[in-house]
mmCIF file of C-alpha atoms and ligand atoms in Angstrom:
data_model
loop_
_atom_site.group_PDB
_atom_site.id
_atom_site.type_symbol
_atom_site.label_atom_id
_atom_site.label_comp_id
_atom_site.label_asym_id
_atom_site.label_seq_id
_atom_site.Cartn_x
_atom_site.Cartn_y
_atom_site.Cartn_z
ATOM 1 C CA MET A 105 -5.617 7.494 31.208
ATOM 2 C CA ALA A 106 -7.304 10.692 30.005
ATOM 3 C CA LYS A 107 -10.739 10.250 28.436
ATOM 4 C CA ILE A 108 -10.876 10.681 24.695
ATOM 5 C CA ASN A 109 -13.598 13.065 23.547
ATOM 6 C CA SER A 110 -12.389 14.039 20.176
ATOM 7 C CA ILE A 111 -10.238 12.537 17.414
ATOM 8 C CA GLY A 112 -8.439 13.769 14.319
ATOM 9 C CA ILE A 113 -8.137 11.742 11.142
ATOM 10 C CA LEU A 114 -5.652 12.137 8.306
ATOM 11 C CA THR A 115 -4.361 10.304 5.249
ATOM 12 C CA SER A 116 -0.688 10.475 4.441
ATOM 13 C CA GLY A 117 1.891 9.141 1.975
ATOM 14 C CA GLY A 118 0.801 7.568 -1.321
ATOM 15 C CA ASP A 119 -2.973 7.451 -1.760
ATOM 16 C CA ALA A 120 -4.662 4.067 -2.008
ATOM 17 C CA PRO A 121 -8.146 3.012 -3.151
ATOM 18 C CA GLY A 122 -10.259 2.390 -0.054
ATOM 19 C CA MET A 123 -8.860 5.301 1.934
ATOM 20 C CA ASN A 124 -12.197 7.073 1.554
ATOM 21 C CA ALA A 125 -14.051 4.030 2.834
ATOM 22 C CA ALA A 126 -11.724 4.113 5.857
ATOM 23 C CA ILE A 127 -12.287 7.845 6.438
ATOM 24 C CA ARG A 128 -16.028 7.216 6.316
ATOM 25 C CA ALA A 129 -15.811 4.305 8.751
ATOM 26 C CA VAL A 130 -13.608 6.127 11.273
ATOM 27 C CA THR A 131 -15.810 9.226 11.144
ATOM 28 C CA ARG A 132 -19.116 7.432 11.502
ATOM 29 C CA SER A 133 -17.927 4.990 14.137
ATOM 30 C CA ALA A 134 -16.482 7.851 16.193
ATOM 31 C CA ILE A 135 -19.742 9.803 15.968
ATOM 32 C CA CYS A 136 -21.710 6.669 16.859
ATOM 33 C CA ASN A 137 -19.602 6.359 19.990
ATOM 34 C CA GLY A 138 -20.112 9.981 21.042
ATOM 35 C CA LEU A 139 -16.773 11.366 19.849
ATOM 36 C CA LYS A 140 -16.140 14.545 17.908
ATOM 37 C CA VAL A 141 -14.216 14.103 14.663
ATOM 38 C CA PHE A 142 -11.862 16.479 12.895
ATOM 39 C CA GLY A 143 -10.728 15.950 9.316
ATOM 40 C CA ILE A 144 -7.114 17.019 8.824
ATOM 41 C CA TYR A 145 -6.261 17.932 5.225
ATOM 42 C CA ARG A 146 -3.036 17.068 3.362
ATOM 43 C CA GLY A 147 -1.679 14.659 5.958
ATOM 44 C CA TYR A 148 0.792 15.917 8.528
ATOM 45 C CA LYS A 149 1.118 19.134 6.525
ATOM 46 C CA GLY A 150 -2.450 20.074 7.473
ATOM 47 C CA LEU A 151 -1.695 19.321 11.094
ATOM 48 C CA VAL A 152 1.216 21.783 10.981
ATOM 49 C CA THR A 153 -0.600 24.463 8.939
ATOM 50 C CA ASP A 154 -3.951 24.017 10.681
ATOM 51 C CA GLU A 155 -6.080 22.769 7.800
ATOM 52 C CA ILE A 156 -8.504 21.119 10.174
ATOM 53 C CA ILE A 157 -12.295 21.097 10.094
ATOM 54 C CA GLU A 158 -14.922 19.325 12.138
ATOM 55 C CA PHE A 159 -16.508 16.394 10.299
ATOM 56 C CA LYS A 160 -20.144 15.403 10.630
ATOM 57 C CA SER A 161 -21.636 12.240 9.227
ATOM 58 C CA GLN A 162 -22.597 14.068 5.993
ATOM 59 C CA ASN A 163 -18.964 15.016 5.315
ATOM 60 C CA VAL A 164 -18.343 11.388 4.456
ATOM 61 C CA SER A 165 -21.539 10.707 2.502
ATOM 62 C CA ASN A 166 -21.204 9.230 -0.945
ATOM 63 C CA ILE A 167 -17.449 8.582 -0.782
ATOM 64 C CA ILE A 168 -17.178 4.839 -0.132
ATOM 65 C CA GLN A 169 -16.955 4.128 -3.874
ATOM 66 C CA MET A 170 -14.355 6.784 -4.660
ATOM 67 C CA GLY A 171 -10.629 6.204 -5.216
ATOM 68 C CA GLY A 172 -8.037 8.641 -3.853
ATOM 69 C CA THR A 173 -8.632 10.459 -0.579
ATOM 70 C CA ILE A 174 -11.052 13.328 0.068
ATOM 71 C CA LEU A 175 -8.659 14.514 2.792
ATOM 72 C CA LYS A 176 -5.845 14.793 0.205
ATOM 73 C CA THR A 177 -2.377 13.613 1.028
ATOM 74 C CA ALA A 178 1.097 15.089 1.057
ATOM 75 C CA ARG A 179 4.634 14.440 2.129
ATOM 76 C CA CYS A 180 5.624 17.064 4.727
ATOM 77 C CA GLN A 181 9.211 18.200 5.348
ATOM 78 C CA GLU A 182 8.228 20.464 8.258
ATOM 79 C CA PHE A 183 6.788 17.561 10.199
ATOM 80 C CA ARG A 184 10.237 15.978 10.116
ATOM 81 C CA THR A 185 11.510 18.802 12.350
ATOM 82 C CA ALA A 186 10.893 19.149 16.114
ATOM 83 C CA GLU A 187 9.474 22.669 15.520
ATOM 84 C CA GLY A 188 7.026 21.350 12.932
ATOM 85 C CA ARG A 189 5.791 18.635 15.260
ATOM 86 C CA ALA A 190 5.460 21.120 18.154
ATOM 87 C CA GLN A 191 3.291 23.284 15.886
ATOM 88 C CA ALA A 192 1.230 20.204 14.968
ATOM 89 C CA TYR A 193 0.693 19.493 18.658
ATOM 90 C CA GLU A 194 -0.337 23.132 19.312
ATOM 91 C CA ASN A 195 -2.947 22.878 16.570
ATOM 92 C CA MET A 196 -4.275 19.633 18.012
ATOM 93 C CA LYS A 197 -4.634 21.282 21.422
ATOM 94 C CA LYS A 198 -6.322 24.312 19.863
ATOM 95 C CA HIS A 199 -9.059 22.094 18.384
ATOM 96 C CA GLY A 200 -9.227 19.858 21.454
ATOM 97 C CA ILE A 201 -8.084 16.780 19.517
ATOM 98 C CA ASP A 202 -7.153 14.043 22.027
ATOM 99 C CA ALA A 203 -6.162 11.249 19.662
ATOM 100 C CA LEU A 204 -5.236 10.626 16.025
ATOM 101 C CA VAL A 205 -6.156 8.019 13.447
ATOM 102 C CA VAL A 206 -3.558 7.955 10.680
ATOM 103 C CA ILE A 207 -4.214 6.120 7.416
ATOM 104 C CA GLY A 208 -1.094 5.414 5.371
ATOM 105 C CA GLY A 209 1.997 3.314 4.815
ATOM 106 C CA ASP A 210 5.145 2.824 6.865
ATOM 107 C CA GLY A 211 6.326 6.459 6.579
ATOM 108 C CA SER A 212 2.959 7.691 7.818
ATOM 109 C CA LEU A 213 2.910 5.284 10.738
ATOM 110 C CA THR A 214 6.468 6.298 11.609
ATOM 111 C CA GLY A 215 5.222 9.900 11.847
ATOM 112 C CA ALA A 216 2.402 8.802 14.160
ATOM 113 C CA ARG A 217 4.833 6.863 16.305
ATOM 114 C CA ILE A 218 7.122 9.855 16.780
ATOM 115 C CA LEU A 219 4.229 12.195 17.578
ATOM 116 C CA ALA A 220 2.874 9.697 20.097
ATOM 117 C CA GLN A 221 6.265 9.383 21.785
ATOM 118 C CA GLU A 222 6.985 13.104 21.932
ATOM 119 C CA PHE A 223 3.595 14.362 23.090
ATOM 120 C CA ASP A 224 1.967 11.322 24.653
ATOM 121 C CA ILE A 225 -0.916 11.336 22.171
ATOM 122 C CA PRO A 226 -2.819 8.099 21.543
ATOM 123 C CA CYS A 227 -2.402 7.270 17.858
ATOM 124 C CA ILE A 228 -3.943 4.438 15.886
ATOM 125 C CA GLY A 229 -2.730 3.528 12.398
ATOM 126 C CA LEU A 230 -4.665 1.994 9.527
ATOM 127 C CA PRO A 231 -2.534 0.287 6.863
ATOM 128 C CA GLY A 232 -3.333 2.261 3.720
ATOM 129 C CA THR A 233 -0.983 1.384 0.884
ATOM 130 C CA ILE A 234 -1.185 -0.538 -2.370
ATOM 131 C CA ASP A 235 2.194 -2.135 -1.541
ATOM 132 C CA ASN A 236 0.926 -4.521 1.175
ATOM 133 C CA ASP A 237 4.305 -4.167 2.862
ATOM 134 C CA LEU A 238 3.259 -3.679 6.481
ATOM 135 C CA TYR A 239 4.137 -6.436 8.913
ATOM 136 C CA GLY A 240 1.410 -8.003 11.042
ATOM 137 C CA THR A 241 -1.471 -7.719 8.590
ATOM 138 C CA ASP A 242 -2.376 -10.095 5.774
ATOM 139 C CA THR A 243 -3.506 -7.241 3.604
ATOM 140 C CA THR A 244 -3.565 -3.453 3.384
ATOM 141 C CA ILE A 245 -6.218 -1.020 2.185
ATOM 142 C CA GLY A 246 -5.757 -0.541 -1.573
ATOM 143 C CA TYR A 247 -3.746 -3.655 -2.292
ATOM 144 C CA ASP A 248 -6.612 -5.722 -3.702
ATOM 145 C CA THR A 249 -7.767 -2.895 -5.975
ATOM 146 C CA ALA A 250 -4.229 -2.348 -7.279
ATOM 147 C CA LEU A 251 -3.893 -6.086 -7.939
ATOM 148 C CA ASN A 252 -7.094 -6.034 -9.959
ATOM 149 C CA THR A 253 -5.894 -2.995 -11.900
ATOM 150 C CA ILE A 254 -2.698 -4.876 -12.721
ATOM 151 C CA LEU A 255 -4.741 -7.856 -13.912
ATOM 152 C CA ASP A 256 -6.822 -5.684 -16.161
ATOM 153 C CA ALA A 257 -3.699 -4.247 -17.752
ATOM 154 C CA VAL A 258 -1.845 -7.550 -18.083
ATOM 155 C CA ASP A 259 -4.866 -9.253 -19.671
ATOM 156 C CA LYS A 260 -4.737 -6.571 -22.360
ATOM 157 C CA ILE A 261 -0.982 -6.780 -22.792
ATOM 158 C CA ARG A 262 -1.326 -10.534 -23.238
ATOM 159 C CA ASP A 263 -3.448 -10.018 -26.368
ATOM 160 C CA THR A 264 -0.715 -8.109 -28.127
ATOM 161 C CA ALA A 265 2.100 -10.217 -26.651
ATOM 162 C CA THR A 266 0.467 -13.355 -28.054
ATOM 163 C CA SER A 267 -0.264 -11.835 -31.451
ATOM 164 C CA HIS A 268 3.320 -10.648 -31.934
ATOM 165 C CA GLU A 269 4.954 -13.556 -30.070
ATOM 166 C CA ARG A 270 6.849 -11.198 -27.803
ATOM 167 C CA LEU A 271 8.370 -11.219 -24.378
ATOM 168 C CA PHE A 272 6.924 -8.413 -22.230
ATOM 169 C CA PHE A 273 8.374 -7.074 -19.015
ATOM 170 C CA VAL A 274 5.583 -5.329 -17.115
ATOM 171 C CA GLU A 275 6.786 -3.153 -14.260
ATOM 172 C CA VAL A 276 4.489 -2.831 -11.260
ATOM 173 C CA MET A 277 4.699 -0.751 -8.088
ATOM 174 C CA GLY A 278 5.471 -1.973 -4.600
ATOM 175 C CA ARG A 279 8.442 0.171 -3.586
ATOM 176 C CA ASP A 280 10.778 -2.494 -2.177
ATOM 177 C CA ALA A 281 8.178 -5.225 -1.784
ATOM 178 C CA GLY A 282 7.211 -7.886 -4.320
ATOM 179 C CA PHE A 283 3.627 -8.672 -3.265
ATOM 180 C CA LEU A 284 1.963 -6.887 -6.191
ATOM 181 C CA ALA A 285 4.372 -8.483 -8.660
ATOM 182 C CA LEU A 286 4.135 -12.016 -7.291
ATOM 183 C CA ASN A 287 0.391 -12.209 -6.703
ATOM 184 C CA GLY A 288 -0.258 -10.168 -9.848
ATOM 185 C CA ALA A 289 1.750 -12.735 -11.814
ATOM 186 C CA ILE A 290 -0.164 -15.678 -10.317
ATOM 187 C CA ALA A 291 -3.535 -14.075 -10.979
ATOM 188 C CA ALA A 292 -2.637 -12.951 -14.504
ATOM 189 C CA GLY A 293 -1.137 -16.304 -15.449
ATOM 190 C CA ALA A 294 2.183 -14.608 -16.140
ATOM 191 C CA GLU A 295 5.313 -16.666 -16.745
ATOM 192 C CA ALA A 296 7.416 -15.164 -13.946
ATOM 193 C CA ALA A 297 7.779 -12.431 -11.358
ATOM 194 C CA ILE A 298 11.027 -10.675 -10.579
ATOM 195 C CA ILE A 299 10.902 -9.392 -7.022
ATOM 196 C CA PRO A 300 13.267 -7.485 -4.732
ATOM 197 C CA GLU A 301 13.084 -10.108 -1.980
ATOM 198 C CA PHE A 302 15.103 -12.546 -4.141
ATOM 199 C CA SER A 303 17.310 -10.063 -5.940
ATOM 200 C CA THR A 304 20.431 -11.014 -4.039
ATOM 201 C CA GLU A 305 19.708 -14.748 -3.898
ATOM 202 C CA VAL A 306 19.450 -15.749 -7.564
ATOM 203 C CA ASP A 307 19.619 -14.336 -11.075
ATOM 204 C CA GLN A 308 15.872 -14.259 -11.616
ATOM 205 C CA LEU A 309 16.175 -13.612 -15.354
ATOM 206 C CA GLU A 310 18.388 -16.623 -15.904
ATOM 207 C CA GLN A 311 16.064 -18.697 -13.784
ATOM 208 C CA PHE A 312 13.102 -17.662 -15.937
ATOM 209 C CA ILE A 313 14.906 -18.390 -19.206
ATOM 210 C CA GLU A 314 16.108 -21.768 -17.925
ATOM 211 C CA HIS A 315 12.648 -22.618 -16.659
ATOM 212 C CA GLY A 316 11.531 -22.830 -20.226
ATOM 213 C CA PHE A 317 10.625 -19.636 -21.977
ATOM 214 C CA ARG A 318 9.936 -20.535 -25.608
ATOM 215 C CA LYS A 319 10.163 -24.272 -24.952
ATOM 216 C CA SER A 320 6.428 -24.481 -25.146
ATOM 217 C CA LYS A 321 5.321 -20.859 -25.463
ATOM 218 C CA SER A 322 5.701 -18.303 -28.170
ATOM 219 C CA SER A 323 5.087 -15.306 -25.905
ATOM 220 C CA SER A 324 5.693 -14.513 -22.276
ATOM 221 C CA ILE A 325 4.841 -11.955 -19.643
ATOM 222 C CA VAL A 326 7.125 -11.268 -16.723
ATOM 223 C CA LEU A 327 6.034 -8.946 -13.921
ATOM 224 C CA VAL A 328 8.925 -6.942 -12.507
ATOM 225 C CA ALA A 329 8.627 -5.158 -9.167
ATOM 226 C CA GLU A 330 9.923 -1.596 -9.355
ATOM 227 C CA SER A 331 12.843 -1.265 -6.986
ATOM 228 C CA GLU A 332 16.483 -0.347 -7.005
ATOM 229 C CA LEU A 333 17.054 -3.912 -5.902
ATOM 230 C CA THR A 334 15.586 -5.388 -9.089
ATOM 231 C CA GLY A 335 16.634 -2.551 -11.372
ATOM 232 C CA GLY A 336 13.136 -2.413 -12.880
ATOM 233 C CA ALA A 337 11.716 -3.660 -16.176
ATOM 234 C CA MET A 338 14.003 -1.591 -18.432
ATOM 235 C CA HIS A 339 17.039 -3.210 -16.871
ATOM 236 C CA TYR A 340 15.798 -6.708 -17.747
ATOM 237 C CA ALA A 341 14.746 -5.696 -21.253
ATOM 238 C CA GLU A 342 18.279 -4.375 -21.852
ATOM 239 C CA ARG A 343 19.758 -7.584 -20.529
ATOM 240 C CA VAL A 344 17.581 -9.703 -22.816
ATOM 241 C CA LYS A 345 18.513 -7.560 -25.812
ATOM 242 C CA ASN A 346 22.192 -8.142 -25.034
ATOM 243 C CA GLU A 347 22.203 -11.689 -23.689
ATOM 244 C CA TYR A 348 19.315 -13.302 -25.614
ATOM 245 C CA PRO A 349 18.966 -11.247 -28.816
ATOM 246 C CA GLN A 350 16.703 -13.865 -30.409
ATOM 247 C CA TYR A 351 13.776 -12.616 -28.295
ATOM 248 C CA ASP A 352 11.539 -9.749 -29.345
ATOM 249 C CA VAL A 353 11.205 -7.816 -26.113
ATOM 250 C CA ARG A 354 8.963 -4.935 -24.986
ATOM 251 C CA VAL A 355 8.423 -3.029 -21.722
ATOM 252 C CA THR A 356 5.281 -1.598 -20.128
ATOM 253 C CA ILE A 357 5.524 0.448 -16.949
ATOM 254 C CA LEU A 358 2.108 0.606 -15.311
ATOM 255 C CA GLY A 359 3.002 3.487 -12.977
ATOM 256 C CA HIS A 360 0.484 5.549 -11.055
ATOM 257 C CA LEU A 361 -2.598 4.145 -12.729
ATOM 258 C CA GLN A 362 -2.161 1.350 -10.168
ATOM 259 C CA ARG A 363 -3.015 3.820 -7.423
ATOM 260 C CA GLY A 364 -6.351 4.977 -8.815
ATOM 261 C CA GLY A 365 -9.816 3.646 -9.437
ATOM 262 C CA ARG A 366 -12.877 2.533 -7.502
ATOM 263 C CA PRO A 367 -11.967 0.305 -4.581
ATOM 264 C CA THR A 368 -12.952 -3.349 -4.851
ATOM 265 C CA ALA A 369 -15.528 -4.855 -2.492
ATOM 266 C CA HIS A 370 -12.674 -6.439 -0.553
ATOM 267 C CA ASP A 371 -10.913 -3.106 0.008
ATOM 268 C CA ARG A 372 -14.138 -1.362 0.994
ATOM 269 C CA ILE A 373 -14.925 -4.096 3.510
ATOM 270 C CA ILE A 374 -11.494 -4.222 5.143
ATOM 271 C CA ALA A 375 -11.355 -0.401 5.228
ATOM 272 C CA SER A 376 -14.759 -0.324 6.940
ATOM 273 C CA ARG A 377 -13.788 -3.023 9.434
ATOM 274 C CA MET A 378 -10.435 -1.440 10.215
ATOM 275 C CA GLY A 379 -12.037 2.004 10.600
ATOM 276 C CA VAL A 380 -14.531 0.740 13.144
ATOM 277 C CA ALA A 381 -11.778 -1.237 14.893
ATOM 278 C CA SER A 382 -9.649 1.901 15.228
ATOM 279 C CA ILE A 383 -12.350 3.590 17.324
ATOM 280 C CA GLN A 384 -12.896 0.436 19.391
ATOM 281 C CA ALA A 385 -9.161 0.291 20.005
ATOM 282 C CA LEU A 386 -9.064 3.890 21.235
ATOM 283 C CA LEU A 387 -12.071 3.334 23.503
ATOM 284 C CA GLU A 388 -10.406 0.216 24.940
ATOM 285 C CA GLY A 389 -7.359 2.303 25.813
ATOM 286 C CA GLN A 390 -5.122 0.959 23.051
ATOM 287 C CA ARG A 391 -2.549 3.361 21.724
ATOM 288 C CA ASN A 392 0.234 3.359 19.206
ATOM 289 C CA VAL A 393 -0.919 0.286 17.373
ATOM 290 C CA MET A 394 -1.771 -0.417 13.764
ATOM 291 C CA ILE A 395 -5.019 -2.202 13.042
ATOM 292 C CA GLY A 396 -4.322 -5.314 11.000
ATOM 293 C CA ILE A 397 -6.277 -8.290 9.701
ATOM 294 C CA GLU A 398 -4.860 -11.777 10.181
ATOM 295 C CA ASN A 399 -6.807 -14.892 9.216
ATOM 296 C CA ASP A 400 -9.829 -12.618 8.738
ATOM 297 C CA LYS A 401 -9.675 -11.374 12.341
ATOM 298 C CA ILE A 402 -8.843 -7.859 13.509
ATOM 299 C CA VAL A 403 -5.489 -7.639 15.306
ATOM 300 C CA TYR A 404 -3.554 -4.832 16.978
ATOM 301 C CA VAL A 405 0.073 -4.547 15.858
ATOM 302 C CA PRO A 406 2.432 -2.258 17.815
ATOM 303 C CA PHE A 407 3.844 0.441 15.517
ATOM 304 C CA ALA A 408 7.403 -0.724 16.156
ATOM 305 C CA LYS A 409 6.563 -4.190 14.836
ATOM 306 C CA ALA A 410 4.484 -3.057 11.856
ATOM 307 C CA ILE A 411 7.103 -0.634 10.599
ATOM 308 C CA LYS A 412 10.427 -2.188 11.386
ATOM 309 C CA ASN A 413 9.950 -5.811 10.382
ATOM 310 C CA ASP A 414 10.210 -6.957 6.809
ATOM 311 C CA LYS A 415 7.043 -8.767 5.857
ATOM 312 C CA PRO A 416 8.123 -12.117 4.420
ATOM 313 C CA ILE A 417 7.128 -13.437 1.006
ATOM 314 C CA ASP A 418 5.289 -16.729 1.239
ATOM 315 C CA LYS A 419 7.401 -19.393 -0.506
ATOM 316 C CA GLU A 420 4.236 -21.361 -1.313
ATOM 317 C CA LEU A 421 3.184 -18.538 -3.652
ATOM 318 C CA VAL A 422 6.548 -18.636 -5.379
ATOM 319 C CA ASN A 423 6.104 -22.345 -5.959
ATOM 320 C CA VAL A 424 2.567 -21.918 -7.302
ATOM 321 C CA LEU A 425 3.815 -19.440 -9.891
ATOM 322 C CA HIS A 426 6.766 -21.663 -10.768
ATOM 323 C CA GLU A 427 4.703 -24.819 -11.280
ATOM 324 C CA LEU A 428 1.926 -23.127 -13.212
ATOM 325 C CA SER A 429 4.170 -21.284 -15.616
ATOM 326 C CA ILE A 430 5.595 -24.292 -17.477
HETATM 327 O O1 F6P B 155 3.807 3.379 -1.532
HETATM 328 C C1 F6P B 155 2.942 3.473 -2.619
HETATM 329 C C2 F6P B 155 3.694 3.790 -3.885
HETATM 330 O O2 F6P B 155 2.762 3.829 -4.942
HETATM 331 C C3 F6P B 155 4.848 2.832 -4.214
HETATM 332 O O3 F6P B 155 4.399 1.633 -4.771
HETATM 333 C C4 F6P B 155 5.665 3.685 -5.124
HETATM 334 O O4 F6P B 155 7.020 3.276 -5.098
HETATM 335 C C5 F6P B 155 5.529 5.059 -4.554
HETATM 336 O O5 F6P B 155 4.328 5.052 -3.790
HETATM 337 C C6 F6P B 155 5.466 6.164 -5.570
HETATM 338 O O6 F6P B 155 5.402 7.365 -4.897
HETATM 339 P P1 F6P B 155 5.078 8.778 -5.598
HETATM 340 O O7 F6P B 155 3.594 8.873 -5.725
HETATM 341 O O8 F6P B 155 5.633 9.774 -4.658
HETATM 342 O O9 F6P B 155 5.726 8.763 -6.939
#
């Protein structure tokens, strides 16, 4: 196996708080281990258009506390073509980049997997997404911060919901995964969560109404995961207006504010650990794996597993929400 002397690092897909902490960790750990580091701007786009500069330790000073990503991020159509990827490879060769660390969600890791297959480049992925939807890791960089942002918002919504005795549907992100909605609902003391994972199994609105809305409470908050599978918060508000017109219903869509803000301690720590682990993995000869954390231990998850498998929702969490929302 060829020796790795130099690595490239990029962030891709939706930004997530803690990405900067990960960039810092990868850069500094690589330098500590005698490797050269190149920062690649705007994700795979920068790899294709050659927006690549060498990073020293100072390039990542004073960023651990910042949300977003100093490397910027983009979705790149060109990289989806064979010509685009060939150009990306040429640019890597030009700078002498032997391996890549990619921070992002499933789309970003899919890109790394294809590049690795086509050009035999060692790639390591770090799970950077607020959605927490990557298989093989208990948590992803940005998820804890987004959860806390949701809590902050829902605590405020509760004040007005209680005062007006209203039913609020609060829509949260997650693409097609319900982790933010379910754990957000538990932490916020919400009455229910409507999540894509159960959208074909039961009528979650009916279940919530039957479970006792207004039996003992004059207001309620339901977190709805955005997704075509759930139909989103507006869909449920419309249904309530039509099917249960006695309720005074309102909708709040939290949107992209969930992606911003200073990363929590938890996200900074996992980003730092995963960043260091990515360099260890490369030095050990690992390739084409995502760094995960399971039971507080670093694990290596083959790309194929991390991307292709649906991460299951823990039924225990569903029960906790159910029992505590009476
Ligand atoms: O994957 C992160 C995420 O924030 C999802 O929760 C959301 O569905 C999507 O990205 C939004 O993407 P965009 O920033 O392109 O609107």
